[in-house]
JSON list of C-alpha atoms in Angstrom, two decimals:
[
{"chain": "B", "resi": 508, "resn": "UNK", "atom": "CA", "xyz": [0.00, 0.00, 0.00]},
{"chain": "B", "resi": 509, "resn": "UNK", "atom": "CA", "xyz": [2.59, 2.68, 1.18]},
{"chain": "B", "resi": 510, "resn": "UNK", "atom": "CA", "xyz": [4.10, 1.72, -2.55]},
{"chain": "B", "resi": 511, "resn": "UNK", "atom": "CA", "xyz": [0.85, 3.01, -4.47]},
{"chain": "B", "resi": 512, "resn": "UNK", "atom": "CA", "xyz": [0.67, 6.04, -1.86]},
{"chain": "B", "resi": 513, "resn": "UNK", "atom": "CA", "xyz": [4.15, 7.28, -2.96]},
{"chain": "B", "resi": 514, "resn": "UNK", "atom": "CA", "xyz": [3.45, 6.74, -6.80]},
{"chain": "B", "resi": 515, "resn": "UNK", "atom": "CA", "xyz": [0.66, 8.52, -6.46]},
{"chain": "B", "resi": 516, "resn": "UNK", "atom": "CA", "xyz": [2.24, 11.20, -4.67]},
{"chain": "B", "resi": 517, "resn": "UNK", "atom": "CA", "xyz": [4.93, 11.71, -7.23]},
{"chain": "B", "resi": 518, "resn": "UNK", "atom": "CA", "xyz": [2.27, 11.88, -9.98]},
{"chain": "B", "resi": 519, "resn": "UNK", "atom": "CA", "xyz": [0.63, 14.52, -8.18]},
{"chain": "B", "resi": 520, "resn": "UNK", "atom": "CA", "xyz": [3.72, 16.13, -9.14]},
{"chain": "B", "resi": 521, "resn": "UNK", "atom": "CA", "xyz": [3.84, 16.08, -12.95]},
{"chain": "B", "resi": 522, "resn": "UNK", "atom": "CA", "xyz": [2.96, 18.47, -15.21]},
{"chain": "B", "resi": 523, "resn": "UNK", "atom": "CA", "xyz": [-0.17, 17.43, -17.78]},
{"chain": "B", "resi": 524, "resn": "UNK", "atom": "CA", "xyz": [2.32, 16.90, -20.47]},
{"chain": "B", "resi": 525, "resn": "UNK", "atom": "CA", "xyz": [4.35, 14.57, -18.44]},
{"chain": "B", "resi": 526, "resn": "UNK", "atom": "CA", "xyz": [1.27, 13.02, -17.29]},
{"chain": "B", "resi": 527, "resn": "UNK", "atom": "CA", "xyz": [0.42, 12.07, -20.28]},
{"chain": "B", "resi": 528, "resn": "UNK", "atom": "CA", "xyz": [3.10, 11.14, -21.45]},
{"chain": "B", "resi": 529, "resn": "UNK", "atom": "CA", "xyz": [3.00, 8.41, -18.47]},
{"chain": "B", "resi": 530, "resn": "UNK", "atom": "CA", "xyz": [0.05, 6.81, -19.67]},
{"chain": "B", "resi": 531, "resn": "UNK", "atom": "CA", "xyz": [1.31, 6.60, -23.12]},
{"chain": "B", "resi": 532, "resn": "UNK", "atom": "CA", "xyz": [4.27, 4.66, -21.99]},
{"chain": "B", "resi": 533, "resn": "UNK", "atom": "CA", "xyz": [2.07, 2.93, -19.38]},
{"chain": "B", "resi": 534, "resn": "UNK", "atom": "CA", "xyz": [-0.42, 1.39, -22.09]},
{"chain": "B", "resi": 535, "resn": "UNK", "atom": "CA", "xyz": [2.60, 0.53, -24.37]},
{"chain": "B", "resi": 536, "resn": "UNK", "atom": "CA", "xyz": [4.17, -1.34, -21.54]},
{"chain": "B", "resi": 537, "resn": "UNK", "atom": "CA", "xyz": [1.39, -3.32, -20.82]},
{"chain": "B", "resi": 538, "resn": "UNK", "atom": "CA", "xyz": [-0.31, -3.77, -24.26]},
{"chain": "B", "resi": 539, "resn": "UNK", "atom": "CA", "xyz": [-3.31, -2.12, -23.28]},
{"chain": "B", "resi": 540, "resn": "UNK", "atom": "CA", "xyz": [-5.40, 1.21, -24.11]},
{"chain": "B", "resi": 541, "resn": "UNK", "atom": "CA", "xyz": [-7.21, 3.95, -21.67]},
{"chain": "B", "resi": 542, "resn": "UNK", "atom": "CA", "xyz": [-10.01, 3.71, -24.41]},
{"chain": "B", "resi": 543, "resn": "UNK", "atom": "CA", "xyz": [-10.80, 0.37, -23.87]},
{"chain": "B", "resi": 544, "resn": "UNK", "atom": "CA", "xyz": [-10.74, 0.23, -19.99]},
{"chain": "B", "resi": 545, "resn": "UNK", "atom": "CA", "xyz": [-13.23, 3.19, -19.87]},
{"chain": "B", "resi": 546, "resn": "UNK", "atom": "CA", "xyz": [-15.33, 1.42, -22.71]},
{"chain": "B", "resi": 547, "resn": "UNK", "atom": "CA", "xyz": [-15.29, -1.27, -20.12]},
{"chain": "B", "resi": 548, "resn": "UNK", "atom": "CA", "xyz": [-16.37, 0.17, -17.50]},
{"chain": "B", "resi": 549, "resn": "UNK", "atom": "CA", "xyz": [-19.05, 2.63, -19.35]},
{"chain": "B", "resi": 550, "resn": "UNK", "atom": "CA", "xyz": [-21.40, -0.71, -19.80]},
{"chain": "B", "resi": 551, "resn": "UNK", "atom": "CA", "xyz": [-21.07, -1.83, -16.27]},
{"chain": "B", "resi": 552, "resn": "UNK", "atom": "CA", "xyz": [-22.33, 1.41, -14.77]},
{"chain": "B", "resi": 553, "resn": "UNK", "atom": "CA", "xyz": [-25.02, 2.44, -17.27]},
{"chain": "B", "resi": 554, "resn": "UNK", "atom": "CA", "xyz": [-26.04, -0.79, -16.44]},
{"chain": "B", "resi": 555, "resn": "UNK", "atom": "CA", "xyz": [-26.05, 0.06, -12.86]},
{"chain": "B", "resi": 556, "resn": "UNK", "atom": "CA", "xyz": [-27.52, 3.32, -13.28]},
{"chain": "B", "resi": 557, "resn": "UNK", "atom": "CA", "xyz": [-30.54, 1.48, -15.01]},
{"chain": "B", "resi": 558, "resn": "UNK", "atom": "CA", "xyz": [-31.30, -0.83, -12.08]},
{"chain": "B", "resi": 559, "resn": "UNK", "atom": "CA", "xyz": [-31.03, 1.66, -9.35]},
{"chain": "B", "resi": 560, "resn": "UNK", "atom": "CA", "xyz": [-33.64, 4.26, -11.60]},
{"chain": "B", "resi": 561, "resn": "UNK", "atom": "CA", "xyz": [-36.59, 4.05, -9.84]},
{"chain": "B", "resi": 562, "resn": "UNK", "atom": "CA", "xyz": [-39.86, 2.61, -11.69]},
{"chain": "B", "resi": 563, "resn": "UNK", "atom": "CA", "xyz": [-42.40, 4.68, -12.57]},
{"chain": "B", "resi": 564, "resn": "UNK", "atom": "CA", "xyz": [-46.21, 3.71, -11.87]},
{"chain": "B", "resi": 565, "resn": "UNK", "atom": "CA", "xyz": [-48.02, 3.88, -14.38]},
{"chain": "B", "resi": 566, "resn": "UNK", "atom": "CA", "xyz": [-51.00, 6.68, -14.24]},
{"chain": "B", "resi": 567, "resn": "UNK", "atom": "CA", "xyz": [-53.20, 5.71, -17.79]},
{"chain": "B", "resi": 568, "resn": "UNK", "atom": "CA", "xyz": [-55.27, 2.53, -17.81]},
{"chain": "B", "resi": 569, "resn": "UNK", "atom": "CA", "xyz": [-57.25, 0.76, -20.82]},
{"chain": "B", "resi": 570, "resn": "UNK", "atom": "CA", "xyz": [-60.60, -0.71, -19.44]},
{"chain": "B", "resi": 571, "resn": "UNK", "atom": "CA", "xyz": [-61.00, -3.93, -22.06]},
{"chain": "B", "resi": 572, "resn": "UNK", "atom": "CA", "xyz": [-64.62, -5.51, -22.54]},
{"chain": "B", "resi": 573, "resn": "UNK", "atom": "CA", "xyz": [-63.31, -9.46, -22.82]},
{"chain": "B", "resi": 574, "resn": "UNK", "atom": "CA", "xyz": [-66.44, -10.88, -22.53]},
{"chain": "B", "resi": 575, "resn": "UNK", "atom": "CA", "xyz": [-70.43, -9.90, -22.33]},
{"chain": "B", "resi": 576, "resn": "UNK", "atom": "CA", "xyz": [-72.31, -12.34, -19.97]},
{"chain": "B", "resi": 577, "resn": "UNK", "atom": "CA", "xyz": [-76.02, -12.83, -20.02]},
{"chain": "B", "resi": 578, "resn": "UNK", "atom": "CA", "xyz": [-77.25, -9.30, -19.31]},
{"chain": "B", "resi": 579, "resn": "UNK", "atom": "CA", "xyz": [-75.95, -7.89, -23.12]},
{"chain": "B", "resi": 580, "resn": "UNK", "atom": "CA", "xyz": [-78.46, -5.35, -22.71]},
{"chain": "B", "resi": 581, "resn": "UNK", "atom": "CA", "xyz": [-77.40, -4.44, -19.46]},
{"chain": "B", "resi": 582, "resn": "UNK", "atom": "CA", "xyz": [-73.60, -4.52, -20.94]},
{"chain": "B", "resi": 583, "resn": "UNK", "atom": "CA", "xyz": [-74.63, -2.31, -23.55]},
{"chain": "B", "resi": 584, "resn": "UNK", "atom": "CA", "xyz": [-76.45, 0.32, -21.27]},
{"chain": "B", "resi": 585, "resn": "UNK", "atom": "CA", "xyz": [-73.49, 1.04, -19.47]},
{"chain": "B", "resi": 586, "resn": "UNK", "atom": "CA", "xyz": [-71.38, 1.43, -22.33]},
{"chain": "B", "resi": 587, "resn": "UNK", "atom": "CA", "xyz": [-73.77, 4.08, -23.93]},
{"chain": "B", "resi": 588, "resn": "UNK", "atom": "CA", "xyz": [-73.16, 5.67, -20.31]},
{"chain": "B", "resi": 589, "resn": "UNK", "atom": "CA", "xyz": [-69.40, 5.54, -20.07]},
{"chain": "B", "resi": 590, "resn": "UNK", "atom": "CA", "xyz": [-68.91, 6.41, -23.59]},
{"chain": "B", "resi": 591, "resn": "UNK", "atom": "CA", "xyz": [-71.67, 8.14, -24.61]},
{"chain": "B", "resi": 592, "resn": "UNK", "atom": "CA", "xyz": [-72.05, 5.86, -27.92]},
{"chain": "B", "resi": 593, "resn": "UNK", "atom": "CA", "xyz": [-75.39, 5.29, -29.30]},
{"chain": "B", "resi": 594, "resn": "UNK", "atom": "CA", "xyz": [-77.47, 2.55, -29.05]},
{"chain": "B", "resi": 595, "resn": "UNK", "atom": "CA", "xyz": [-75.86, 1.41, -32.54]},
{"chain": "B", "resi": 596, "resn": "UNK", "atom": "CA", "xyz": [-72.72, 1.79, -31.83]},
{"chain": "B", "resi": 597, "resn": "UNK", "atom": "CA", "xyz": [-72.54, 0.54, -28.07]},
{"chain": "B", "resi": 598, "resn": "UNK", "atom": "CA", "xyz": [-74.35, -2.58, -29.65]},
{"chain": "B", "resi": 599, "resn": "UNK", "atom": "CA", "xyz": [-71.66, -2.78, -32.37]},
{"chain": "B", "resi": 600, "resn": "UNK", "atom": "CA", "xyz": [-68.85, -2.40, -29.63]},
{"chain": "B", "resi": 601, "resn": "UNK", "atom": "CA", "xyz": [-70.41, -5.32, -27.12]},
{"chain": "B", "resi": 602, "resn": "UNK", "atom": "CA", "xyz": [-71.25, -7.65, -29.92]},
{"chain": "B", "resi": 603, "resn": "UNK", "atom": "CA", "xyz": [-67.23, -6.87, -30.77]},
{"chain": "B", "resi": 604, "resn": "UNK", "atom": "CA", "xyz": [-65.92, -8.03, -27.65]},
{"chain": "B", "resi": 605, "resn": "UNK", "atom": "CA", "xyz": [-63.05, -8.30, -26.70]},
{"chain": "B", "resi": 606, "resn": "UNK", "atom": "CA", "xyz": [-63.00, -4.76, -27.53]},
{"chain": "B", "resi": 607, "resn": "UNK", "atom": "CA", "xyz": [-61.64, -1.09, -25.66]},
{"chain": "B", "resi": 608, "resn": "UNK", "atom": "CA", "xyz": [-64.33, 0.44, -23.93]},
{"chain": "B", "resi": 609, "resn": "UNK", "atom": "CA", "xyz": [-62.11, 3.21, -22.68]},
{"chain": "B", "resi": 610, "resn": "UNK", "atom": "CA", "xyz": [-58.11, 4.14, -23.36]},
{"chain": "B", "resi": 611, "resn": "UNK", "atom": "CA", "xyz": [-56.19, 6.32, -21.15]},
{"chain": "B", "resi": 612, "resn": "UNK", "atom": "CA", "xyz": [-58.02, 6.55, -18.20]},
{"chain": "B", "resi": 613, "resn": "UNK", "atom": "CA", "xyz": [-57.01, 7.08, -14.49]},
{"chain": "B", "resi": 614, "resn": "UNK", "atom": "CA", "xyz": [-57.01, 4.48, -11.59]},
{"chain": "B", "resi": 615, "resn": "UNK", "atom": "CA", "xyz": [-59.69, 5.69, -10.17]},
{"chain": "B", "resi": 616, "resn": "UNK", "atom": "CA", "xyz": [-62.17, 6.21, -12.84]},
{"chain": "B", "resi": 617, "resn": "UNK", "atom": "CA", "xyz": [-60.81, 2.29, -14.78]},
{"chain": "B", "resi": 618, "resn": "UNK", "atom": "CA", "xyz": [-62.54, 0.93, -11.32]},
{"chain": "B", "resi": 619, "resn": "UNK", "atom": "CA", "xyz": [-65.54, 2.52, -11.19]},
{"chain": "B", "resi": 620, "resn": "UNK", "atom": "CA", "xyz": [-65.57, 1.27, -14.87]},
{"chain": "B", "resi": 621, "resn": "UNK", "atom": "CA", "xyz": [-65.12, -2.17, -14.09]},
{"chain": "B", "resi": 622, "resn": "UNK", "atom": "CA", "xyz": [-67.77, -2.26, -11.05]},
{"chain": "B", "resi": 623, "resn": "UNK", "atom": "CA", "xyz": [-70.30, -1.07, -13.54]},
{"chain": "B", "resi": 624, "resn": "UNK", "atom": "CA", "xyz": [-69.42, -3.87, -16.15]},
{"chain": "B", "resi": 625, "resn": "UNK", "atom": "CA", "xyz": [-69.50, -6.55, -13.30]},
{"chain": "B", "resi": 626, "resn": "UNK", "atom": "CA", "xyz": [-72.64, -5.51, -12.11]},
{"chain": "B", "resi": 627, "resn": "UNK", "atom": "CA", "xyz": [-74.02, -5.61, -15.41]},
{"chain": "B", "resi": 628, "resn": "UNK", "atom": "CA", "xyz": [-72.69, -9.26, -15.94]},
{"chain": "B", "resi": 629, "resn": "UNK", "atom": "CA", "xyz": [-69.75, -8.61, -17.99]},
{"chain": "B", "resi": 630, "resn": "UNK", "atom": "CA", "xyz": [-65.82, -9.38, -17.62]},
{"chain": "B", "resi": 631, "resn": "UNK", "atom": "CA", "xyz": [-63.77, -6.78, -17.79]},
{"chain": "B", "resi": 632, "resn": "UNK", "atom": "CA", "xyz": [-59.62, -6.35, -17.46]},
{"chain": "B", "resi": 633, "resn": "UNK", "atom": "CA", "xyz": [-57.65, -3.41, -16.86]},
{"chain": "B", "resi": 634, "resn": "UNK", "atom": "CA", "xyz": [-54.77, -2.91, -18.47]}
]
């Protein structure tokens, strides 16, 4: 250890030039390049930098009709009120299922969503 310590010390005294000049003779010595240990350790700590970025949570839900149950009239009732379709349209949509009912939604309102699907007898999925 006190070996490194003093090399380091008299490095601390070089000029830039000189410095350089070390590393030059340095890689030559020892076949290898500055480039290509910095390209080797770039990798490992973007890599590292990736894993330790914290994940996001995601804020905009897709409420998916999968499938209509028994109660299609029901089903199509409370599409006409969450989207405000038609009555041709909402039809077309149920009878299209699995199908978007609504993209981009919040948490909040992709719940109330789904409880008025189940209670109307359909299967619905969040996504």
């Amino acid at each position: 250890m006190y070996k490194v310590k003093s090399i380091i010390e008299k490095i601390k005294g070089l000029s830039l030039l000189e410095a350089s000049e070390l590393v030059k003779g340095l890689a030559e010595a020892r076949g290898v390049s500055a480039a290509a240990a910095t390209m080797a350790a770039a990798p490992a700590a973007a890599a590292g930098a990736a894993a330790a970025a914290p994940v996001e949570e995601k804020t905009e839900f897709n409420v998916i009709l999968t499938a209509v149950g028994g109660n299609k009239i029901g089903v199509i009732k409370a599409v006409r009120e969450v989207t405000s379709l038609g009555l041709k349209e909402a039809k077309d949509l149920v009878e299209a299922a699995p199908k978007a009912i609504k993209e981009g939604v919040n948490k909040d309102e992709a719940e109330n969503i789904k409880k008025k699907f189940t209670e109307a007898g359909a299967t619905v999925e969040i996504k």
